[in-house]
XYZ file of C-alpha atoms in Angstrom:
351
model
C -22.844 79.461 11.209
C -19.483 77.376 12.038
C -16.842 79.777 14.464
C -14.137 79.631 13.453
C -11.203 78.111 14.679
C -8.788 80.384 16.735
C -5.145 80.027 18.040
C -6.103 79.486 21.256
C -8.395 76.513 19.687
C -5.095 75.700 18.020
C -2.829 75.421 21.141
C -5.447 73.561 23.489
C -5.300 70.717 20.716
C -2.120 70.552 20.534
C -1.486 70.799 24.596
C 0.873 73.646 24.516
C 0.371 77.422 25.440
C -0.757 80.029 23.130
C 2.162 81.421 22.765
C 4.269 78.399 21.371
C 1.521 77.801 18.997
C 1.390 81.353 17.856
C 5.434 81.291 17.444
C 5.766 77.259 15.521
C 3.307 78.832 13.094
C 4.806 82.086 12.015
C 7.393 81.588 9.518
C 10.269 84.059 11.045
C 9.825 81.927 14.594
C 8.932 78.704 13.968
C 12.700 77.855 14.221
C 12.495 78.445 17.677
C 10.007 76.108 18.583
C 11.567 72.243 19.388
C 10.853 70.495 16.046
C 8.377 67.838 17.223
C 6.081 70.737 19.172
C 6.000 72.053 15.991
C 5.219 69.532 14.073
C 2.266 69.182 16.781
C 1.202 72.724 16.522
C 1.032 72.625 12.482
C -0.781 69.122 12.496
C -3.364 70.597 15.163
C -3.670 73.877 12.866
C -4.737 72.005 9.676
C -6.917 69.277 11.940
C -9.345 72.083 12.870
C -8.505 74.174 9.662
C -7.280 77.440 10.657
C -5.122 79.750 9.042
C -3.173 82.763 10.868
C -5.002 86.303 11.046
C -2.655 87.975 8.568
C -4.431 91.420 9.601
C -3.672 91.061 13.256
C -0.386 90.446 12.429
C 0.099 93.214 10.589
C -1.524 95.434 13.527
C 0.738 94.047 16.119
C 3.723 94.423 13.920
C 3.264 97.429 11.981
C 4.351 95.297 9.108
C 2.139 94.467 5.982
C 4.932 91.477 5.446
C 4.181 92.239 1.767
C 7.187 92.771 -0.592
C 6.097 94.456 -3.935
C 8.993 93.264 -6.812
C 9.330 95.316 -9.652
C 9.832 94.042 -13.195
C 10.348 95.202 -17.197
C 9.053 92.611 -19.146
C 7.418 89.009 -17.499
C 7.613 87.513 -21.045
C 11.475 87.828 -20.781
C 12.567 84.178 -19.448
C 15.276 85.475 -17.367
C 12.750 86.821 -14.564
C 10.519 84.007 -13.788
C 13.270 82.347 -12.083
C 14.551 85.117 -10.110
C 11.327 85.290 -8.830
C 10.712 81.790 -7.695
C 14.042 82.695 -5.797
C 12.753 85.711 -4.309
C 9.340 84.084 -3.351
C 11.343 81.053 -1.897
C 13.613 83.104 0.274
C 10.701 85.407 1.227
C 8.021 82.845 2.011
C 10.421 81.056 5.005
C 10.209 84.239 6.715
C 6.468 84.806 6.489
C 6.462 87.380 3.491
C 4.375 87.430 0.491
C 5.782 89.009 -2.980
C 3.750 91.529 -4.657
C 4.381 91.633 -8.567
C 4.073 94.516 -10.972
C 5.109 94.369 -14.453
C 6.090 97.713 -16.078
C 6.652 97.075 -19.850
C 9.725 99.201 -19.607
C 7.758 102.460 -19.421
C 8.649 104.619 -16.468
C 4.844 106.204 -16.384
C 3.834 102.793 -15.849
C 6.255 102.041 -13.349
C 5.619 104.967 -11.020
C 2.254 103.859 -10.950
C 2.747 100.397 -9.943
C 5.102 101.695 -7.725
C 2.647 104.083 -5.939
C 0.168 101.262 -5.675
C 2.494 99.409 -3.593
C 3.303 102.041 -1.638
C -0.316 102.242 -1.224
C -0.935 98.697 -0.167
C 1.954 99.187 2.518
C 4.273 97.287 1.272
C 7.517 96.767 3.768
C 9.666 97.020 0.775
C 10.708 96.607 -3.009
C 13.043 94.121 -4.907
C 13.451 95.773 -8.155
C 14.686 94.766 -11.596
C 13.831 98.095 -13.209
C 16.434 100.064 -12.473
C 17.611 102.031 -15.760
C 21.369 104.229 -15.006
C 19.301 107.151 -14.856
C 16.067 107.238 -12.620
C 14.014 109.695 -11.041
C 11.847 107.160 -9.066
C 14.591 105.607 -7.472
C 16.258 109.025 -6.267
C 12.690 109.809 -5.230
C 12.807 106.869 -2.936
C 15.944 106.979 -1.638
C 15.304 110.310 -0.390
C 11.794 109.118 1.356
C 14.478 106.051 2.707
C 12.056 103.217 1.072
C 13.799 99.662 1.757
C 14.622 98.994 -1.520
C 17.148 96.237 -3.106
C 17.657 96.290 -6.744
C 18.467 93.544 -8.834
C 20.451 92.731 -11.775
C 20.628 96.784 -13.161
C 21.789 99.138 -11.242
C 22.403 103.181 -11.328
C 24.803 104.944 -11.835
C 24.646 106.481 -8.882
C 24.979 104.068 -5.888
C 22.084 104.534 -3.643
C 20.515 101.016 -2.804
C 22.140 97.770 -2.164
C 22.475 95.454 -5.560
C 22.276 92.094 -6.229
C 23.700 90.946 -10.101
C 25.542 88.366 -12.295
C 29.435 89.328 -12.730
C 28.547 90.740 -16.698
C 32.065 91.867 -17.258
C 33.282 88.673 -15.517
C 31.332 86.644 -18.200
C 31.917 88.728 -21.082
C 35.576 88.237 -20.916
C 35.370 84.671 -20.465
C 33.565 84.840 -23.612
C 35.889 86.858 -25.520
C 38.573 84.384 -23.987
C 36.934 81.900 -25.518
C 36.154 82.920 -29.228
C 40.214 83.800 -29.144
C 41.598 80.579 -28.195
C 39.914 78.918 -30.816
C 41.321 81.480 -33.214
C 39.081 84.257 -34.273
C 40.794 87.546 -34.601
C 37.498 89.113 -35.937
C 35.268 89.833 -32.952
C 32.256 91.401 -32.885
C 29.586 92.429 -30.087
C 25.884 93.110 -30.313
C 25.724 95.403 -27.130
C 22.493 95.412 -24.611
C 20.630 99.156 -24.417
C 23.516 101.362 -23.257
C 20.294 103.438 -21.306
C 20.629 99.935 -18.704
C 23.806 99.083 -16.592
C 23.924 95.418 -17.825
C 24.785 97.075 -21.487
C 27.157 99.225 -20.723
C 29.105 97.036 -18.481
C 28.721 94.052 -20.688
C 29.855 96.650 -24.089
C 33.203 98.231 -21.557
C 33.923 94.287 -20.186
C 33.915 93.694 -24.238
C 36.346 96.332 -25.412
C 38.514 95.986 -22.372
C 39.023 91.952 -23.080
C 39.829 92.307 -26.495
C 42.503 95.290 -26.300
C 44.106 93.448 -23.678
C 43.987 90.583 -26.558
C 45.901 93.080 -29.088
C 42.813 92.855 -31.204
C 42.743 96.180 -32.961
C 39.622 98.110 -32.449
C 38.520 97.646 -36.056
C 38.015 93.826 -35.821
C 36.065 94.412 -32.967
C 33.062 96.641 -33.500
C 30.317 97.147 -30.846
C 26.764 97.797 -32.247
C 23.772 98.827 -30.038
C 20.789 97.294 -29.909
C 18.015 99.058 -28.646
C 16.401 96.770 -26.023
C 17.261 93.074 -25.203
C 14.515 91.146 -27.743
C 14.727 89.300 -31.238
C 13.737 92.022 -33.073
C 16.445 94.283 -31.595
C 18.942 91.733 -32.023
C 18.033 90.842 -35.983
C 18.616 94.485 -36.528
C 22.032 94.835 -34.686
C 22.874 91.620 -36.450
C 22.073 93.517 -40.068
C 24.017 96.647 -39.500
C 26.921 94.514 -38.184
C 27.059 92.110 -40.722
C 26.639 95.452 -43.231
C 29.328 97.012 -41.961
C 31.934 93.982 -40.843
C 30.998 91.790 -43.360
C 34.278 89.586 -42.096
C 32.796 89.530 -39.116
C 33.708 85.189 -37.702
C 32.260 85.689 -33.905
C 29.684 87.357 -32.304
C 29.061 88.185 -28.527
C 25.793 88.776 -27.942
C 24.143 90.752 -25.099
C 21.797 88.632 -24.490
C 20.663 85.255 -25.242
C 17.468 86.841 -27.499
C 19.396 89.322 -28.981
C 21.571 86.059 -29.649
C 18.619 84.576 -31.182
C 18.090 87.296 -33.363
C 21.089 87.304 -34.678
C 20.834 83.804 -35.595
C 18.080 84.654 -38.002
C 19.665 87.005 -39.505
C 22.824 84.585 -40.073
C 19.952 82.180 -41.433
C 18.953 85.015 -43.858
C 21.643 85.296 -45.487
C 22.672 81.899 -45.554
C 25.453 81.996 -43.331
C 26.012 78.835 -40.944
C 26.661 78.504 -37.234
C 29.453 78.067 -36.189
C 30.964 77.239 -39.444
C 30.969 80.890 -40.918
C 29.932 82.741 -37.727
C 30.655 81.696 -33.790
C 27.695 82.687 -31.747
C 27.957 83.398 -27.693
C 24.997 84.434 -25.730
C 24.547 85.688 -22.234
C 22.260 84.602 -19.588
C 21.929 80.980 -20.459
C 17.959 81.400 -20.214
C 15.578 78.559 -20.703
C 15.340 76.474 -23.916
C 19.164 78.104 -24.867
C 19.768 74.350 -25.284
C 17.298 73.644 -27.645
C 18.285 76.679 -30.366
C 19.533 75.307 -33.879
C 22.719 74.945 -32.801
C 22.441 74.982 -29.091
C 23.907 78.182 -27.847
C 27.387 78.586 -26.239
C 26.163 81.222 -23.534
C 27.293 82.660 -20.193
C 25.300 81.097 -17.377
C 23.786 83.359 -14.474
C 21.989 82.128 -11.853
C 18.964 83.673 -11.504
C 17.293 81.814 -8.925
C 19.669 82.251 -6.554
C 20.287 86.181 -7.702
C 16.359 86.611 -6.279
C 17.235 84.513 -3.509
C 19.432 87.120 -2.227
C 17.896 89.605 -3.184
C 15.424 88.820 -0.776
C 17.589 88.287 1.969
C 19.220 91.648 1.541
C 15.635 93.529 2.025
C 14.813 91.361 5.045
C 18.575 92.378 6.684
C 17.222 96.246 6.064
C 13.538 95.110 7.288
C 14.899 93.433 10.472
C 16.337 96.523 11.768
C 14.323 98.184 14.515
C 11.819 100.666 13.668
C 12.989 104.165 14.599
C 16.824 102.797 14.358
C 19.274 105.400 15.008
C 21.752 103.041 13.169
C 22.920 104.860 9.873
C 21.247 103.933 6.796
C 22.442 100.220 5.703
C 25.284 100.250 3.163
C 24.416 100.292 -0.181
C 27.119 97.331 -0.751
C 27.062 95.329 -4.335
C 27.026 91.843 -4.402
C 28.402 89.895 -7.907
C 27.235 86.388 -8.154
C 29.697 84.216 -9.766
C 28.990 83.157 -13.444
C 30.264 80.666 -16.026
C 30.515 79.954 -19.702
C 28.464 77.067 -21.313
C 29.860 75.864 -24.298
C 27.519 74.504 -26.529
C 27.740 73.986 -30.342
C 27.361 77.587 -31.431
C 31.190 78.342 -31.180
C 33.970 76.522 -33.589
C 37.132 77.326 -34.683
C 36.844 80.269 -37.825
C 37.112 78.042 -40.956
C 39.616 79.750 -43.154
C 38.245 81.099 -46.907
C 34.525 79.878 -45.402
C 31.935 81.399 -48.250
C 30.268 84.810 -46.952
C 27.161 84.191 -48.565
């Protein structure tokens, strides 16, 4: 049986001390090694077929170098770019992301969370937060290192990385007002989620600031961020407010549901009803018509969440310093104008 190559073998072949070889092959410390030396060590490791022993590394450092990532719905196109950003940032430091999908189910979330803790993950990035969240309250009391991604709790407990939801909705409303719309509506996301509540509040503030009467700026809440929920909300809206000429949707999937209902009722977008989404998810530019939407930098959100978690993990073990500040990082968003918005057409048929 062929003997498995060791770090000592790599160091010998590269002509360096074993500690230098170890640093060169550790993503967290490779920057401390001369670039040419590090390249020589990597080449020696590849030639020998050497792979670092992660179990031994964990024993030395009392860390698993893994991070649990809780996601609410992997079928939602928003989350894969976030995961990509997380993985890229963690990989540079020698960490691995372990993904868990909760399907927006609290019991499943708790099971997944405990399973990941059982695997000794060093911390969590959580994209499943609801405004009231007992599991996160417990984790906070237990001082589990956590960073919230995109969604927050009403009680500030952990660092948060999110897009600037309020600014995004304000941009959407201002765009529609500038085109001459005065009968606007918001198909809001679920109000148990911070994103749904913040975006709905921003819509009300932006329309009120522009002097639009509340009766001309109704808000209909979708039960979830899904196409079927968007369809239901759009039907409710058009039944109650048939004069609506523009809609700001809580996200792009709700917007897609609204598009289905507009076609169902013989209404054209944007000639009869303009439509703005939120998130700029993959293929939003392939909608018919291509969707005007608020672009959120999802990959950057994931990378920033990973960086904030690594900051926590870099604190010395048993440090007497105060707990990390639960700071909020809001990344800028921008409105991407496509073909689903236009000036209202006076006297247009309403189906």
